[in-house]
Amino acid sequence: MIASFDFSFCRAEIHKDYVLTVMTEGITVIPKYNELLMMVAEQYYKNKPFVYISNRINSYSVDPSIHLEMNKIPNLIGFAVISNNPIQKMQTKLEKSLFKKEYKLFNTMKSAIDWKNMIIIKYTHLL
């Protein structure tokens, strides 16, 4: 891990080629929070591809329009959600329709990391 941040709405860990977040119980994730991701992209991943991993262990809601803003981050190449919650699984279907890059739901952190590694390799081979 390169760095970590504790915000009122989440805990974010910055890794070599991915950001891992755990959102705070009971919040609603709104587009304003996307400012964090833009700052992280600029500071830690300038001109380098990265993946966003959301570990949805807490109960909270997501304003799906946040994904419209995330589409604008050019080096964000994928979005992974980790959850076993049936409600979250339904929510991700809507989110996926708005996020125009790689997006996938996983049951475990290991499978999300394996997928992240695969798309990072795929992306760098396309350059």
PDB file of C-alpha atoms in Angstrom:
ATOM      1  CA  MET A   1       0.000   0.000   0.000  1.00  0.00           C
ATOM      2  CA  ILE A   2       1.270   3.443  -0.952  1.00  0.00           C
ATOM      3  CA  ALA A   3      -1.087   5.583   1.158  1.00  0.00           C
ATOM      4  CA  SER A   4      -4.421   5.511   2.952  1.00  0.00           C
ATOM      5  CA  PHE A   5      -7.017   8.139   3.709  1.00  0.00           C
ATOM      6  CA  ASP A   6      -9.894   8.257   6.192  1.00  0.00           C
ATOM      7  CA  PHE A   7     -12.702  10.540   5.071  1.00  0.00           C
ATOM      8  CA  SER A   8     -16.122  11.008   6.646  1.00  0.00           C
ATOM      9  CA  PHE A   9     -17.636   8.987   3.791  1.00  0.00           C
ATOM     10  CA  CYS A  10     -14.982   6.274   3.230  1.00  0.00           C
ATOM     11  CA  ARG A  11     -11.617   4.736   3.873  1.00  0.00           C
ATOM     12  CA  ALA A  12      -9.445   4.667   0.753  1.00  0.00           C
ATOM     13  CA  GLU A  13      -6.242   2.700   0.237  1.00  0.00           C
ATOM     14  CA  ILE A  14      -3.939   3.639  -2.616  1.00  0.00           C
ATOM     15  CA  HIS A  15      -2.032   0.735  -4.162  1.00  0.00           C
ATOM     16  CA  LYS A  16       0.333   0.519  -7.125  1.00  0.00           C
ATOM     17  CA  ASP A  17      -2.388   0.152  -9.753  1.00  0.00           C
ATOM     18  CA  TYR A  18      -5.682   0.274  -7.854  1.00  0.00           C
ATOM     19  CA  VAL A  19      -7.697   2.187  -5.280  1.00  0.00           C
ATOM     20  CA  LEU A  20      -9.584   0.164  -2.674  1.00  0.00           C
ATOM     21  CA  THR A  21     -12.464   1.842  -0.854  1.00  0.00           C
ATOM     22  CA  VAL A  22     -14.797   0.879   1.967  1.00  0.00           C
ATOM     23  CA  MET A  23     -17.666   3.335   2.272  1.00  0.00           C
ATOM     24  CA  THR A  24     -19.043   4.434   5.627  1.00  0.00           C
ATOM     25  CA  GLU A  25     -22.164   2.664   6.884  1.00  0.00           C
ATOM     26  CA  GLY A  26     -25.413   4.447   6.021  1.00  0.00           C
ATOM     27  CA  ILE A  27     -24.125   7.126   3.639  1.00  0.00           C
ATOM     28  CA  THR A  28     -25.234   7.900   0.108  1.00  0.00           C
ATOM     29  CA  VAL A  29     -22.343   8.039  -2.343  1.00  0.00           C
ATOM     30  CA  ILE A  30     -22.852  11.224  -4.352  1.00  0.00           C
ATOM     31  CA  PRO A  31     -21.012  12.709  -7.361  1.00  0.00           C
ATOM     32  CA  LYS A  32     -19.303  15.270  -5.095  1.00  0.00           C
ATOM     33  CA  TYR A  33     -17.257  12.427  -3.596  1.00  0.00           C
ATOM     34  CA  ASN A  34     -15.788  11.850  -7.038  1.00  0.00           C
ATOM     35  CA  GLU A  35     -13.437  14.771  -6.309  1.00  0.00           C
ATOM     36  CA  LEU A  36     -11.467  12.330  -4.122  1.00  0.00           C
ATOM     37  CA  LEU A  37     -11.006   9.938  -7.013  1.00  0.00           C
ATOM     38  CA  MET A  38      -9.933  12.712  -9.358  1.00  0.00           C
ATOM     39  CA  MET A  39      -7.363  13.906  -6.824  1.00  0.00           C
ATOM     40  CA  VAL A  40      -6.052  10.363  -6.379  1.00  0.00           C
ATOM     41  CA  ALA A  41      -5.845   9.830 -10.144  1.00  0.00           C
ATOM     42  CA  GLU A  42      -3.890  13.038 -10.596  1.00  0.00           C
ATOM     43  CA  GLN A  43      -1.546  12.546  -7.645  1.00  0.00           C
ATOM     44  CA  TYR A  44      -0.857   8.798  -7.715  1.00  0.00           C
ATOM     45  CA  TYR A  45      -1.704   7.535 -11.202  1.00  0.00           C
ATOM     46  CA  LYS A  46      -0.739  10.355 -13.558  1.00  0.00           C
ATOM     47  CA  ASN A  47      -0.473   8.854 -17.069  1.00  0.00           C
ATOM     48  CA  LYS A  48      -0.794   5.335 -15.622  1.00  0.00           C
ATOM     49  CA  PRO A  49      -3.829   3.009 -15.773  1.00  0.00           C
ATOM     50  CA  PHE A  50      -5.590   2.055 -12.559  1.00  0.00           C
ATOM     51  CA  VAL A  51      -8.697   0.239 -11.328  1.00  0.00           C
ATOM     52  CA  TYR A  52     -11.189   1.272  -8.649  1.00  0.00           C
ATOM     53  CA  ILE A  53     -12.247  -1.527  -6.260  1.00  0.00           C
ATOM     54  CA  SER A  54     -15.259  -0.960  -4.010  1.00  0.00           C
ATOM     55  CA  ASN A  55     -15.435  -3.417  -1.119  1.00  0.00           C
ATOM     56  CA  ARG A  56     -19.094  -3.108  -0.171  1.00  0.00           C
ATOM     57  CA  ILE A  57     -19.017  -4.605   3.308  1.00  0.00           C
ATOM     58  CA  ASN A  58     -21.203  -1.844   4.797  1.00  0.00           C
ATOM     59  CA  SER A  59     -24.783  -0.951   3.973  1.00  0.00           C
ATOM     60  CA  TYR A  60     -25.092   2.292   1.993  1.00  0.00           C
ATOM     61  CA  SER A  61     -26.596   3.602  -1.214  1.00  0.00           C
ATOM     62  CA  VAL A  62     -24.999   4.858  -4.408  1.00  0.00           C
ATOM     63  CA  ASP A  63     -26.244   7.652  -6.629  1.00  0.00           C
ATOM     64  CA  PRO A  64     -25.646   5.894  -9.976  1.00  0.00           C
ATOM     65  CA  SER A  65     -24.884   9.202 -11.703  1.00  0.00           C
ATOM     66  CA  ILE A  66     -21.466   9.135 -10.012  1.00  0.00           C
ATOM     67  CA  HIS A  67     -20.413   6.720 -12.754  1.00  0.00           C
ATOM     68  CA  LEU A  68     -21.062   9.345 -15.411  1.00  0.00           C
ATOM     69  CA  GLU A  69     -18.374  11.469 -13.757  1.00  0.00           C
ATOM     70  CA  MET A  70     -16.027   8.522 -13.302  1.00  0.00           C
ATOM     71  CA  ASN A  71     -16.159   7.908 -17.063  1.00  0.00           C
ATOM     72  CA  LYS A  72     -14.289  11.210 -17.472  1.00  0.00           C
ATOM     73  CA  ILE A  73     -11.127   9.962 -15.738  1.00  0.00           C
ATOM     74  CA  PRO A  74      -9.076   8.798 -18.730  1.00  0.00           C
ATOM     75  CA  ASN A  75      -6.681   6.452 -16.928  1.00  0.00           C
ATOM     76  CA  LEU A  76      -9.396   4.788 -14.813  1.00  0.00           C
ATOM     77  CA  ILE A  77      -9.791   1.590 -16.839  1.00  0.00           C
ATOM     78  CA  GLY A  78     -12.008  -0.543 -14.623  1.00  0.00           C
ATOM     79  CA  PHE A  79     -14.371  -0.684 -11.683  1.00  0.00           C
ATOM     80  CA  ALA A  80     -14.757  -3.758  -9.463  1.00  0.00           C
ATOM     81  CA  VAL A  81     -17.399  -4.282  -6.786  1.00  0.00           C
ATOM     82  CA  ILE A  82     -16.977  -6.891  -4.049  1.00  0.00           C
ATOM     83  CA  SER A  83     -20.240  -7.937  -2.435  1.00  0.00           C
ATOM     84  CA  ASN A  84     -22.374 -10.946  -1.584  1.00  0.00           C
ATOM     85  CA  ASN A  85     -25.421  -8.809  -0.792  1.00  0.00           C
ATOM     86  CA  PRO A  86     -28.354  -9.438  -3.191  1.00  0.00           C
ATOM     87  CA  ILE A  87     -29.430  -5.776  -3.010  1.00  0.00           C
ATOM     88  CA  GLN A  88     -25.931  -4.615  -3.955  1.00  0.00           C
ATOM     89  CA  LYS A  89     -25.913  -7.114  -6.804  1.00  0.00           C
ATOM     90  CA  MET A  90     -29.071  -5.507  -8.231  1.00  0.00           C
ATOM     91  CA  GLN A  91     -27.611  -2.017  -7.738  1.00  0.00           C
ATOM     92  CA  THR A  92     -24.487  -2.934  -9.689  1.00  0.00           C
ATOM     93  CA  LYS A  93     -26.565  -3.800 -12.758  1.00  0.00           C
ATOM     94  CA  LEU A  94     -27.736  -0.176 -12.966  1.00  0.00           C
ATOM     95  CA  GLU A  95     -24.258   1.178 -12.219  1.00  0.00           C
ATOM     96  CA  LYS A  96     -22.716  -1.008 -14.921  1.00  0.00           C
ATOM     97  CA  SER A  97     -25.082   0.447 -17.527  1.00  0.00           C
ATOM     98  CA  LEU A  98     -23.755   3.949 -16.770  1.00  0.00           C
ATOM     99  CA  PHE A  99     -20.040   3.138 -16.502  1.00  0.00           C
ATOM    100  CA  LYS A 100     -18.647   2.848 -20.010  1.00  0.00           C
ATOM    101  CA  LYS A 101     -15.440   1.006 -19.116  1.00  0.00           C
ATOM    102  CA  GLU A 102     -14.678  -2.434 -17.651  1.00  0.00           C
ATOM    103  CA  TYR A 103     -17.043  -3.154 -14.722  1.00  0.00           C
ATOM    104  CA  LYS A 104     -17.496  -6.389 -12.831  1.00  0.00           C
ATOM    105  CA  LEU A 105     -19.008  -7.782  -9.622  1.00  0.00           C
ATOM    106  CA  PHE A 106     -17.055 -10.253  -7.454  1.00  0.00           C
ATOM    107  CA  ASN A 107     -17.660 -12.310  -4.333  1.00  0.00           C
ATOM    108  CA  THR A 108     -14.068 -12.107  -3.048  1.00  0.00           C
ATOM    109  CA  MET A 109     -11.184  -9.666  -2.905  1.00  0.00           C
ATOM    110  CA  LYS A 110      -8.897 -12.255  -4.518  1.00  0.00           C
ATOM    111  CA  SER A 111     -11.085 -12.587  -7.605  1.00  0.00           C
ATOM    112  CA  ALA A 112     -11.324  -8.786  -7.925  1.00  0.00           C
ATOM    113  CA  ILE A 113      -7.529  -8.452  -7.702  1.00  0.00           C
ATOM    114  CA  ASP A 114      -7.029 -11.244 -10.272  1.00  0.00           C
ATOM    115  CA  TRP A 115      -9.416  -9.448 -12.657  1.00  0.00           C
ATOM    116  CA  LYS A 116      -7.655  -6.122 -12.006  1.00  0.00           C
ATOM    117  CA  ASN A 117      -4.319  -7.710 -12.912  1.00  0.00           C
ATOM    118  CA  MET A 118      -5.788  -9.112 -16.120  1.00  0.00           C
ATOM    119  CA  ILE A 119      -7.227  -5.817 -17.359  1.00  0.00           C
ATOM    120  CA  ILE A 120      -4.082  -3.855 -16.405  1.00  0.00           C
ATOM    121  CA  ILE A 121      -2.037  -6.285 -18.539  1.00  0.00           C
ATOM    122  CA  LYS A 122      -4.594  -6.119 -21.357  1.00  0.00           C
ATOM    123  CA  TYR A 123      -4.611  -2.320 -21.285  1.00  0.00           C
ATOM    124  CA  THR A 124      -0.818  -1.949 -21.251  1.00  0.00           C
ATOM    125  CA  HIS A 125      -0.503  -4.330 -24.213  1.00  0.00           C
ATOM    126  CA  LEU A 126      -2.842  -2.078 -26.198  1.00  0.00           C
ATOM    127  CA  LEU A 127      -0.567   0.951 -25.748  1.00  0.00           C
TER     128      LEU A 127
END
